[in-house]
């Protein structure tokens, strides 16, 4: 990452020097302190003398170009535009006279010109203590304070130029650094959810594969004073188990934006694989809405790729202009990540000891959940790769245990489910009742699972194993056993009784 060595901001203050005597500029050794209130650490400020002179009755006289600027270059730049207010200026004193009558926007423009022609001579640099920066300077005059930050990956915003009359002076760094947040809308809102699983922060959720998850991004319109243009670009990246919703199938993600509660349509969405950007066009036009809420909403479907991963993530950051004096300078917010989970129920069918016993193949199961008074049956739609819940057991997906006694229901939300055995393994009794399975999960404030009834092995899918024992049924003995002999004897007895009855009936006739 490159270091940000551009101008991040300037503070220019014209300080009123309350000297008792008029001292020629060349002999002026008065010492003053410029105090900058800024609670953020990590800044470095340098002061440059723009005008030198003498203080008399609260005014600067004998004005000359200061040691911190290239006066000739500034004068040329100020006189270049046609009909410039500085057209007749030939000296620093002439320029100062024009500056004295400028309004706020005009002062901003003047400060930007000065900022382009600073010399190598600094009047002083800042010392940071107790949340303030202090710069000690010598000599009466006007000073430009430059915010220079060489820290790696430093993205905080710079303040526009501030023009005031300076002496011992305190100025506030009013730079505003934008932020962005993302939450999952209605996280864990399914009627089958265990309320204890709800994550009120909205940073994590569990849903069935095939479900649509809605996301809400929030920010505020930043203060854009001093900016001519302003870049505001939202960058969003989803993991492969999430597919952004394109309801019109036109290749465009469905995105909704409001500013201050009013629909905003002047943005461009550009998609690149699992990532997309939302670029706010002509955003500088929103300057008057500074402080108003920006709300962005869109949705994504949990797809079949989620069946083989531990968690799906959705990450957002914001890229924004961070220097009103340099249109190319950009800052970036830290990433905000939210998390989407799904779970598997794995059947472990056995007989004997649950650990060392024989695993049974051939058992068939369906899965259902109860919503209200209704049973809904699990059905996996392989065409659309999603979990569906059907009213009829005839539409249910039936799974069969393999030679390891295992069968799996995939892509499930947290909640309570029931396993119903439809076919028992050959030679074993069908289960008399259904088996209840409850999947639970709790989330940390960041949305990641901190504990769960399911287990993730090797960073894979969360699986909850349900052990189910089968017992063999009563079977007929083998040929030649005592049981067979008894059947033979009973049969012979019945034949004898029948013969006696037949003879008796004939004699009576």
Short mmCIF file of C-alpha atoms in Angstrom, two decimals:
data_model
loop_
_atom_site.label_atom_id
_atom_site.label_comp_id
_atom_site.label_asym_id
_atom_site.label_seq_id
_atom_site.Cartn_x
_atom_site.Cartn_y
_atom_site.Cartn_z
CA UNK A 1 0.00 0.00 0.00
CA UNK A 2 1.35 3.34 -0.88
CA UNK A 3 1.88 5.95 1.74
CA UNK A 4 -0.38 8.95 1.67
CA UNK A 5 2.11 11.75 1.17
CA UNK A 6 -0.25 14.18 -0.52
CA UNK A 7 -1.66 17.22 1.15
CA UNK A 8 -4.36 15.99 3.48
CA UNK A 9 -5.41 19.40 4.60
CA UNK A 10 -4.59 22.90 5.45
CA UNK A 11 -5.43 25.26 8.21
CA UNK A 12 -4.79 28.87 7.36
CA UNK A 13 -5.35 31.38 10.09
CA UNK A 14 -4.85 35.11 10.08
CA UNK A 15 -4.00 35.84 13.71
CA UNK A 16 -4.42 39.19 15.33
CA UNK A 17 -1.12 40.02 17.05
CA UNK A 18 -1.72 42.33 20.00
CA UNK A 19 1.72 43.94 20.22
CA UNK A 20 2.21 47.08 22.24
CA UNK A 21 4.88 48.45 19.91
CA UNK A 22 5.26 48.47 16.14
CA UNK A 23 8.28 46.35 15.24
CA UNK A 24 9.68 46.15 11.70
CA UNK A 25 8.98 42.79 10.09
CA UNK A 26 12.64 42.01 9.67
CA UNK A 27 13.26 42.42 13.41
CA UNK A 28 10.05 40.81 14.65
CA UNK A 29 10.79 38.06 17.18
CA UNK A 30 7.41 37.79 18.88
CA UNK A 31 6.53 34.17 19.71
CA UNK A 32 3.02 32.79 19.32
CA UNK A 33 1.27 29.45 19.64
CA UNK A 34 -1.23 28.06 17.15
CA UNK A 35 -3.41 25.45 18.87
CA UNK A 36 -5.37 22.94 16.79
CA UNK A 37 -8.09 20.98 18.55
CA UNK A 38 -8.37 17.54 17.04
CA UNK A 39 -9.00 14.43 19.12
CA UNK A 40 -7.50 12.16 16.47
CA UNK A 41 -3.89 11.25 16.95
CA UNK A 42 -1.59 10.51 14.05
CA UNK A 43 -1.63 13.93 12.37
CA UNK A 44 1.37 16.14 11.73
CA UNK A 45 0.83 19.86 11.19
CA UNK A 46 3.32 22.34 9.79
CA UNK A 47 2.97 26.15 9.78
CA UNK A 48 4.07 28.32 6.85
CA UNK A 49 4.30 32.11 6.95
CA UNK A 50 2.25 33.53 4.05
CA UNK A 51 2.52 37.25 4.89
CA UNK A 52 5.06 38.95 7.15
CA UNK A 53 4.51 42.41 8.60
CA UNK A 54 3.98 44.52 11.69
CA UNK A 55 0.94 44.77 13.93
CA UNK A 56 -0.46 48.25 14.52
CA UNK A 57 -3.86 48.92 16.06
CA UNK A 58 -4.94 45.37 15.35
CA UNK A 59 -3.94 45.53 11.69
CA UNK A 60 -0.98 44.12 9.80
CA UNK A 61 1.13 46.78 8.12
CA UNK A 62 4.34 46.76 6.08
CA UNK A 63 3.13 43.53 4.49
CA UNK A 64 5.60 41.39 2.57
CA UNK A 65 5.51 37.84 1.30
CA UNK A 66 6.37 35.47 4.13
CA UNK A 67 9.19 32.95 4.21
CA UNK A 68 6.85 29.97 3.81
CA UNK A 69 5.62 30.66 0.28
CA UNK A 70 6.73 31.47 -3.25
CA UNK A 71 5.12 34.89 -3.47
CA UNK A 72 5.86 35.51 -7.14
CA UNK A 73 4.25 32.22 -8.15
CA UNK A 74 1.18 32.94 -6.02
CA UNK A 75 0.79 36.39 -7.57
CA UNK A 76 1.00 34.97 -11.09
CA UNK A 77 -1.56 32.27 -10.32
CA UNK A 78 -3.99 34.75 -8.77
CA UNK A 79 -3.78 37.13 -11.75
CA UNK A 80 -4.20 34.41 -14.42
CA UNK A 81 -8.01 34.12 -14.66
CA UNK A 82 -9.76 36.77 -16.74
CA UNK A 83 -11.49 39.46 -14.70
CA UNK A 84 -9.54 38.33 -11.64
CA UNK A 85 -9.97 40.39 -8.50
CA UNK A 86 -6.18 40.35 -8.27
CA UNK A 87 -5.58 41.68 -11.79
CA UNK A 88 -4.14 44.99 -10.60
CA UNK A 89 -2.10 43.49 -7.74
CA UNK A 90 1.67 43.85 -7.92
CA UNK A 91 2.72 43.07 -4.33
CA UNK A 92 1.91 41.07 -1.25
CA UNK A 93 0.29 44.13 0.29
CA UNK A 94 -2.02 44.48 -2.74
CA UNK A 95 -3.03 40.82 -2.45
CA UNK A 96 -3.69 41.17 1.29
CA UNK A 97 -5.96 44.12 0.54
CA UNK A 98 -8.10 42.01 -1.80
CA UNK A 99 -8.17 39.09 0.62
CA UNK A 100 -9.55 41.33 3.36
CA UNK A 101 -12.79 41.72 1.38
CA UNK A 102 -13.38 38.11 0.33
CA UNK A 103 -16.32 35.94 1.40
CA UNK A 104 -16.08 32.34 2.61
CA UNK A 105 -15.96 30.59 -0.77
CA UNK A 106 -13.54 33.14 -2.17
CA UNK A 107 -11.27 32.68 0.84
CA UNK A 108 -11.34 28.91 0.24
CA UNK A 109 -10.22 29.49 -3.34
CA UNK A 110 -7.40 31.80 -2.23
CA UNK A 111 -6.18 29.27 0.32
CA UNK A 112 -6.07 26.53 -2.32
CA UNK A 113 -3.84 28.67 -4.52
CA UNK A 114 -1.48 29.40 -1.62
CA UNK A 115 -1.32 25.70 -0.79
CA UNK A 116 0.17 24.96 -4.20
CA UNK A 117 3.17 27.25 -3.72
CA UNK A 118 4.59 26.50 -0.29
CA UNK A 119 8.34 26.71 0.20
CA UNK A 120 10.57 24.34 2.13
CA UNK A 121 10.74 26.77 5.05
CA UNK A 122 8.44 25.82 7.90
CA UNK A 123 7.80 28.22 10.74
CA UNK A 124 7.15 25.29 13.07
CA UNK A 125 5.69 21.79 13.38
CA UNK A 126 3.13 20.41 15.77
CA UNK A 127 3.45 18.63 19.08
CA UNK A 128 0.48 16.45 20.12
CA UNK A 129 -0.60 16.26 23.75
CA UNK A 130 -3.93 16.01 25.56
CA UNK A 131 -5.89 15.77 22.31
CA UNK A 132 -4.56 19.06 20.91
CA UNK A 133 -1.76 20.00 18.54
CA UNK A 134 0.43 23.02 19.27
CA UNK A 135 2.76 24.84 16.89
CA UNK A 136 5.12 27.54 18.15
CA UNK A 137 6.02 30.21 15.58
CA UNK A 138 8.10 33.39 15.65
CA UNK A 139 7.10 36.66 14.04
CA UNK A 140 3.92 38.58 13.28
CA UNK A 141 2.06 37.58 10.13
CA UNK A 142 -0.43 35.28 8.47
CA UNK A 143 0.29 31.56 8.72
CA UNK A 144 -0.92 28.62 6.69
CA UNK A 145 -1.07 25.36 8.64
CA UNK A 146 -0.72 22.21 6.58
CA UNK A 147 -1.93 18.80 7.78
CA UNK A 148 0.67 16.35 6.56
CA UNK A 149 0.20 12.69 7.39
CA UNK A 150 2.69 10.10 6.24
CA UNK A 151 1.17 7.17 8.12
CA UNK A 152 0.61 3.97 6.17
CA UNK A 153 -3.04 3.41 5.18
CA UNK A 154 -4.19 6.59 6.90
CA UNK A 155 -7.66 7.35 5.57
CA UNK A 156 -9.03 10.08 7.83
CA UNK A 157 -10.42 13.17 6.15
CA UNK A 158 -8.57 16.45 5.99
CA UNK A 159 -10.10 19.80 6.84
CA UNK A 160 -10.50 22.52 4.26
CA UNK A 161 -8.42 25.66 4.59
CA UNK A 162 -9.47 27.86 7.50
CA UNK A 163 -8.74 31.57 7.09
CA UNK A 164 -8.65 33.65 10.26
CA UNK A 165 -6.62 36.46 11.74
CA UNK A 166 -3.84 34.77 13.78
CA UNK A 167 -1.73 35.37 16.92
CA UNK A 168 -1.98 33.07 19.87
CA UNK A 169 -4.94 31.35 18.28
CA UNK A 170 -6.98 28.19 18.62
CA UNK A 171 -8.65 26.62 15.58
CA UNK A 172 -10.78 23.47 15.35
CA UNK A 173 -10.03 20.72 12.89
CA UNK A 174 -13.50 20.21 11.44
CA UNK A 175 -12.69 17.35 9.10
CA UNK A 176 -15.43 14.74 8.97
CA UNK A 177 -14.55 11.15 8.14
CA UNK A 178 -17.50 9.22 6.69
CA UNK A 179 -18.50 5.83 8.06
CA UNK A 180 -20.65 3.00 6.75
CA UNK A 181 -22.43 0.17 8.52
CA UNK A 182 -24.20 -2.96 7.33
CA UNK A 183 -26.78 -5.16 9.05
CA UNK A 184 -28.93 -8.12 8.10
CA UNK A 185 -32.59 -7.13 7.98
CA UNK A 186 -34.91 -9.31 10.09
CA UNK A 187 -32.09 -11.65 11.06
CA UNK A 188 -33.44 -14.99 12.30
CA UNK A 189 -37.07 -13.92 11.89
CA UNK A 190 -38.45 -17.32 10.83
CA UNK A 191 -41.39 -18.55 12.89
CA UNK A 192 -39.47 -21.73 13.62
CA UNK A 193 -36.56 -19.85 15.22
CA UNK A 194 -35.56 -20.38 18.78
CA UNK A 195 -35.79 -16.82 20.19
CA UNK A 196 -32.55 -17.39 22.08
CA UNK A 197 -30.77 -17.62 18.72
CA UNK A 198 -31.77 -14.16 17.56
CA UNK A 199 -28.90 -11.76 17.01
CA UNK A 200 -30.30 -8.33 17.78
CA UNK A 201 -27.25 -6.62 16.28
CA UNK A 202 -28.21 -7.99 12.86
CA UNK A 203 -24.62 -8.97 12.08
CA UNK A 204 -25.22 -12.72 11.90
CA UNK A 205 -28.05 -15.06 10.92
CA UNK A 206 -28.87 -18.63 9.94
CA UNK A 207 -31.27 -19.35 7.08
CA UNK A 208 -32.27 -22.22 4.80
CA UNK A 209 -30.36 -22.59 1.56
CA UNK A 210 -32.47 -20.91 -1.11
CA UNK A 211 -33.72 -18.24 1.28
CA UNK A 212 -33.44 -14.57 0.40
CA UNK A 213 -31.49 -12.45 2.89
CA UNK A 214 -31.92 -8.67 2.93
CA UNK A 215 -29.07 -6.29 3.76
CA UNK A 216 -29.22 -2.66 4.86
CA UNK A 217 -26.27 -0.27 4.58
CA UNK A 218 -26.34 3.02 6.47
CA UNK A 219 -24.19 6.12 6.28
CA UNK A 220 -24.63 9.89 6.44
CA UNK A 221 -24.09 12.65 3.92
CA UNK A 222 -20.69 14.08 4.92
CA UNK A 223 -19.86 17.75 5.28
CA UNK A 224 -18.45 18.77 1.90
CA UNK A 225 -17.50 22.39 2.57
CA UNK A 226 -14.49 23.36 0.50
CA UNK A 227 -14.91 20.54 -2.02
CA UNK A 228 -15.49 21.18 -5.72
CA UNK A 229 -16.31 17.52 -6.36
CA UNK A 230 -16.84 14.58 -4.03
CA UNK A 231 -16.40 10.87 -4.68
CA UNK A 232 -18.68 8.52 -2.74
CA UNK A 233 -18.40 4.88 -3.77
CA UNK A 234 -19.78 1.89 -1.86
CA UNK A 235 -17.90 -1.37 -2.47
CA UNK A 236 -19.62 -4.65 -1.59
CA UNK A 237 -18.26 -8.19 -1.82
CA UNK A 238 -20.20 -11.41 -1.19
CA UNK A 239 -18.76 -14.89 -0.76
CA UNK A 240 -19.66 -17.51 -3.37
CA UNK A 241 -22.59 -18.88 -1.36
CA UNK A 242 -24.55 -15.65 -1.89
CA UNK A 243 -26.10 -14.44 -5.16
CA UNK A 244 -27.33 -10.86 -5.43
CA UNK A 245 -31.00 -10.63 -6.40
CA UNK A 246 -31.70 -9.49 -9.96
CA UNK A 247 -35.49 -9.66 -10.07
CA UNK A 248 -35.73 -8.38 -13.66
CA UNK A 249 -33.00 -10.71 -14.96
CA UNK A 250 -31.45 -7.74 -16.74
CA UNK A 251 -27.98 -8.20 -15.31
CA UNK A 252 -28.49 -5.38 -12.81
CA UNK A 253 -28.56 -5.90 -9.06
CA UNK A 254 -31.71 -4.56 -7.44
CA UNK A 255 -30.50 -1.69 -5.24
CA UNK A 256 -32.61 0.91 -3.45
CA UNK A 257 -31.19 4.17 -2.06
CA UNK A 258 -32.72 6.93 0.04
CA UNK A 259 -31.20 10.15 1.36
CA UNK A 260 -33.04 11.73 4.24
CA UNK A 261 -35.95 9.38 3.56
CA UNK A 262 -36.29 10.51 -0.07
CA UNK A 263 -35.61 8.12 -2.95
CA UNK A 264 -32.27 8.81 -4.63
CA UNK A 265 -31.67 7.50 -8.16
CA UNK A 266 -28.51 9.25 -9.31
CA UNK A 267 -26.16 6.31 -8.83
CA UNK A 268 -24.48 3.67 -10.98
CA UNK A 269 -24.13 -0.01 -10.04
CA UNK A 270 -21.23 -1.93 -11.57
CA UNK A 271 -20.91 -5.67 -10.96
CA UNK A 272 -17.73 -7.72 -11.21
CA UNK A 273 -18.18 -11.36 -10.18
CA UNK A 274 -19.06 -11.52 -6.50
CA UNK A 275 -18.35 -7.81 -6.03
CA UNK A 276 -20.21 -4.68 -7.04
CA UNK A 277 -19.86 -0.95 -6.55
CA UNK A 278 -22.47 1.76 -6.08
CA UNK A 279 -21.11 5.08 -7.33
CA UNK A 280 -23.07 8.16 -6.30
CA UNK A 281 -23.05 10.53 -9.27
CA UNK A 282 -22.76 14.30 -8.80
CA UNK A 283 -22.69 13.70 -5.07
CA UNK A 284 -21.43 17.23 -4.41
CA UNK A 285 -25.01 18.32 -5.14
CA UNK A 286 -25.99 16.75 -1.81
CA UNK A 287 -23.85 19.24 0.15
CA UNK A 288 -26.94 20.92 1.59
CA UNK A 289 -28.08 17.54 2.98
CA UNK A 290 -25.01 17.11 5.20
CA UNK A 291 -25.84 14.93 8.19
CA UNK A 292 -28.87 13.25 6.61
CA UNK A 293 -29.12 9.46 6.60
CA UNK A 294 -28.13 7.46 3.54
CA UNK A 295 -29.86 4.06 3.46
CA UNK A 296 -29.02 1.41 0.86
CA UNK A 297 -30.91 -1.90 0.66
CA UNK A 298 -30.54 -4.98 -1.50
CA UNK A 299 -30.99 -8.74 -1.17
CA UNK A 300 -29.11 -11.95 -1.91
CA UNK A 301 -30.10 -15.60 -2.23
CA UNK A 302 -28.23 -18.29 -0.31
CA UNK A 303 -27.14 -20.64 -3.10
CA UNK A 304 -25.91 -24.24 -3.29
CA UNK A 305 -22.28 -23.25 -2.63
CA UNK A 306 -23.29 -22.58 0.96
CA UNK A 307 -23.80 -26.34 1.44
CA UNK A 308 -20.06 -26.95 1.59
CA UNK A 309 -18.79 -23.92 3.51
CA UNK A 310 -18.75 -22.97 7.17
CA UNK A 311 -20.18 -19.49 6.68
CA UNK A 312 -21.08 -16.98 3.99
CA UNK A 313 -19.78 -13.44 4.38
CA UNK A 314 -20.86 -10.08 3.01
CA UNK A 315 -18.31 -7.27 3.24
CA UNK A 316 -18.72 -3.55 2.60
CA UNK A 317 -16.48 -0.50 2.69
CA UNK A 318 -16.79 3.08 1.53
CA UNK A 319 -14.32 5.00 -0.63
CA UNK A 320 -14.65 8.77 -0.36
CA UNK A 321 -12.90 12.05 -1.09
CA UNK A 322 -10.84 13.06 1.91
CA UNK A 323 -9.06 16.24 0.91
CA UNK A 324 -10.90 19.35 -0.32
CA UNK A 325 -7.60 20.62 -1.70
CA UNK A 326 -6.79 17.57 -3.82
CA UNK A 327 -9.54 15.96 -5.91
CA UNK A 328 -7.48 12.79 -6.42
CA UNK A 329 -7.03 12.02 -2.72
CA UNK A 330 -9.28 9.23 -1.41
CA UNK A 331 -9.92 7.58 1.93
CA UNK A 332 -11.46 4.19 2.68
CA UNK A 333 -13.43 3.00 5.68
CA UNK A 334 -12.58 -0.25 7.47
CA UNK A 335 -14.42 -3.30 6.17
CA UNK A 336 -17.74 -4.17 7.81
CA UNK A 337 -18.63 -7.87 7.57
CA UNK A 338 -21.89 -9.71 8.27
CA UNK A 339 -22.27 -13.50 8.43
CA UNK A 340 -24.84 -15.97 7.06
CA UNK A 341 -24.91 -19.62 8.22
CA UNK A 342 -26.76 -22.82 7.40
CA UNK A 343 -26.62 -26.26 9.06
CA UNK A 344 -26.85 -29.98 8.27
CA UNK A 345 -28.57 -32.73 10.25
CA UNK A 346 -26.59 -35.98 9.94
CA UNK A 347 -28.30 -39.24 10.93
CA UNK A 348 -26.08 -41.89 12.56
CA UNK A 349 -28.03 -45.18 12.39
CA UNK A 350 -26.65 -48.04 14.50
CA UNK A 351 -27.42 -51.10 16.58
CA UNK A 352 -25.67 -52.09 19.79
CA UNK A 353 -23.18 -49.70 21.33
CA UNK A 354 -23.54 -46.17 19.95
CA UNK A 355 -19.79 -45.85 19.52
CA UNK A 356 -18.65 -49.32 18.48
CA UNK A 357 -21.94 -50.81 17.32
CA UNK A 358 -22.80 -51.88 13.79
CA UNK A 359 -23.86 -49.09 11.45
CA UNK A 360 -27.06 -49.83 9.56
CA UNK A 361 -27.73 -49.14 5.90
CA UNK A 362 -31.11 -48.92 4.22
CA UNK A 363 -33.07 -46.88 6.77
CA UNK A 364 -35.22 -44.17 5.17
CA UNK A 365 -36.20 -40.87 6.79
CA UNK A 366 -38.13 -37.70 6.08
CA UNK A 367 -37.74 -34.44 8.02
CA UNK A 368 -40.43 -32.04 9.11
CA UNK A 369 -40.94 -29.02 11.33
CA UNK A 370 -44.03 -27.69 13.03
CA UNK A 371 -45.18 -24.14 12.35
CA UNK A 372 -48.28 -23.32 14.34
CA UNK A 373 -50.47 -26.41 14.11
CA UNK A 374 -49.12 -27.48 10.74
CA UNK A 375 -46.35 -29.91 9.84
CA UNK A 376 -44.13 -28.78 6.97
CA UNK A 377 -41.93 -31.34 5.23
CA UNK A 378 -38.38 -30.81 4.00
CA UNK A 379 -38.01 -30.98 0.23
CA UNK A 380 -34.75 -30.19 -1.54
CA UNK A 381 -35.39 -28.74 -5.00
CA UNK A 382 -32.36 -29.88 -6.99
CA UNK A 383 -33.41 -27.85 -10.03
CA UNK A 384 -33.30 -24.55 -8.17
CA UNK A 385 -30.90 -25.75 -5.45
CA UNK A 386 -33.00 -24.66 -2.54
CA UNK A 387 -34.78 -25.99 0.51
CA UNK A 388 -38.58 -25.92 0.31
CA UNK A 389 -41.17 -26.82 2.92
CA UNK A 390 -44.20 -28.80 1.70
CA UNK A 391 -47.58 -29.40 3.30
CA UNK A 392 -47.66 -33.08 2.32
CA UNK A 393 -45.30 -35.86 3.36
CA UNK A 394 -45.69 -37.28 -0.15
CA UNK A 395 -43.66 -34.34 -1.46
CA UNK A 396 -40.93 -34.74 1.14
CA UNK A 397 -37.34 -35.59 0.26
CA UNK A 398 -36.52 -39.07 1.59
CA UNK A 399 -32.93 -39.85 2.54
CA UNK A 400 -31.44 -43.34 2.93
CA UNK A 401 -28.61 -44.32 5.26
CA UNK A 402 -25.46 -45.63 3.58
CA UNK A 403 -23.17 -48.44 4.70
CA UNK A 404 -21.80 -46.12 7.37
CA UNK A 405 -25.31 -45.63 8.71
CA UNK A 406 -25.25 -41.98 7.61
CA UNK A 407 -27.79 -39.82 5.81
CA UNK A 408 -27.94 -36.02 5.67
CA UNK A 409 -30.51 -33.22 5.45
CA UNK A 410 -28.65 -30.16 4.17
CA UNK A 411 -28.97 -26.38 4.20
CA UNK A 412 -31.07 -25.81 7.31
CA UNK A 413 -31.88 -22.85 9.51
CA UNK A 414 -31.60 -23.12 13.27
CA UNK A 415 -34.71 -24.44 14.99
CA UNK A 416 -36.51 -27.62 16.06
CA UNK A 417 -37.07 -30.45 13.58
CA UNK A 418 -38.39 -34.03 13.65
CA UNK A 419 -36.98 -37.12 11.95
CA UNK A 420 -39.61 -39.66 10.86
CA UNK A 421 -38.43 -43.14 9.85
CA UNK A 422 -40.42 -44.45 6.88
CA UNK A 423 -38.46 -47.69 6.29
CA UNK A 424 -36.38 -49.61 8.83
CA UNK A 425 -33.24 -51.53 7.88
CA UNK A 426 -33.93 -55.14 6.91
CA UNK A 427 -34.45 -57.25 10.01
CA UNK A 428 -34.99 -54.29 12.33
CA UNK A 429 -38.04 -52.68 13.88
CA UNK A 430 -39.43 -49.40 12.59
CA UNK A 431 -39.09 -46.59 15.13
CA UNK A 432 -42.30 -46.20 17.14
CA UNK A 433 -41.93 -42.41 17.47
CA UNK A 434 -40.27 -39.48 15.72
CA UNK A 435 -36.90 -38.13 16.82
CA UNK A 436 -36.67 -34.47 17.82
CA UNK A 437 -33.58 -32.51 16.74
CA UNK A 438 -32.93 -28.91 17.81
CA UNK A 439 -30.21 -26.83 16.17
CA UNK A 440 -29.08 -23.84 18.21
CA UNK A 441 -26.52 -21.09 17.70
CA UNK A 442 -25.49 -17.96 19.56
CA UNK A 443 -23.65 -15.04 18.00
CA UNK A 444 -21.12 -12.52 19.18
CA UNK A 445 -21.59 -8.82 18.61
CA UNK A 446 -19.67 -9.13 15.36
CA UNK A 447 -22.16 -11.69 14.02
CA UNK A 448 -19.93 -14.76 14.22
CA UNK A 449 -21.12 -17.91 15.98
CA UNK A 450 -19.68 -18.23 19.46
CA UNK A 451 -21.40 -21.52 20.36
CA UNK A 452 -23.66 -24.01 18.61
CA UNK A 453 -25.21 -27.43 19.04
CA UNK A 454 -23.68 -28.21 15.64
CA UNK A 455 -19.99 -28.72 14.99
CA UNK A 456 -17.78 -27.36 12.21
CA UNK A 457 -14.86 -29.68 11.41
CA UNK A 458 -11.83 -28.43 9.47
CA UNK A 459 -13.58 -25.11 8.88
CA UNK A 460 -16.34 -26.90 7.01
CA UNK A 461 -20.11 -26.90 7.17
CA UNK A 462 -21.77 -26.93 10.59
CA UNK A 463 -23.18 -30.44 11.11
CA UNK A 464 -25.39 -31.71 13.92
CA UNK A 465 -25.23 -35.50 14.31
CA UNK A 466 -28.29 -37.33 15.61
CA UNK A 467 -27.59 -40.90 16.76
CA UNK A 468 -30.56 -43.26 16.26
CA UNK A 469 -30.54 -46.85 17.53
CA UNK A 470 -32.47 -49.65 15.83
CA UNK A 471 -33.33 -52.95 17.53
CA UNK A 472 -33.90 -56.19 15.66
CA UNK A 473 -37.46 -57.59 15.48
CA UNK A 474 -38.80 -61.09 16.54
CA UNK A 475 -37.96 -63.56 13.70
CA UNK A 476 -39.07 -67.15 12.95
CA UNK A 477 -36.58 -69.88 14.01
CA UNK A 478 -34.56 -71.79 11.45
CA UNK A 479 -35.87 -75.11 9.94
CA UNK A 480 -35.36 -78.07 12.29
CA UNK A 481 -35.67 -76.14 15.50
CA UNK A 482 -38.11 -76.87 18.33
CA UNK A 483 -40.41 -74.15 17.06
CA UNK A 484 -40.81 -75.97 13.78
CA UNK A 485 -41.60 -79.24 15.58
CA UNK A 486 -44.30 -77.50 17.59
CA UNK A 487 -45.83 -76.16 14.40
CA UNK A 488 -45.82 -79.65 12.93
CA UNK A 489 -47.50 -81.14 16.06
CA UNK A 490 -50.10 -78.38 16.17
CA UNK A 491 -50.88 -78.96 12.52
CA UNK A 492 -51.23 -82.73 12.97
CA UNK A 493 -53.58 -82.18 15.90
CA UNK A 494 -55.81 -79.94 13.84
CA UNK A 495 -56.00 -82.54 11.07
CA UNK A 496 -56.97 -85.27 13.58
CA UNK A 497 -59.75 -83.13 15.04
CA UNK A 498 -61.11 -82.46 11.56
CA UNK A 499 -61.22 -86.21 10.75
CA UNK A 500 -63.08 -87.06 13.99
CA UNK A 501 -65.68 -84.37 13.33
CA UNK A 502 -66.23 -85.61 9.79
CA UNK A 503 -66.78 -89.27 10.92
CA UNK A 504 -69.14 -88.20 13.71
CA UNK A 505 -71.25 -86.15 11.30
CA UNK A 506 -71.59 -89.09 8.87
CA UNK A 507 -72.76 -91.48 11.64
CA UNK A 508 -75.38 -89.00 12.77
CA UNK A 509 -76.73 -88.80 9.24
#
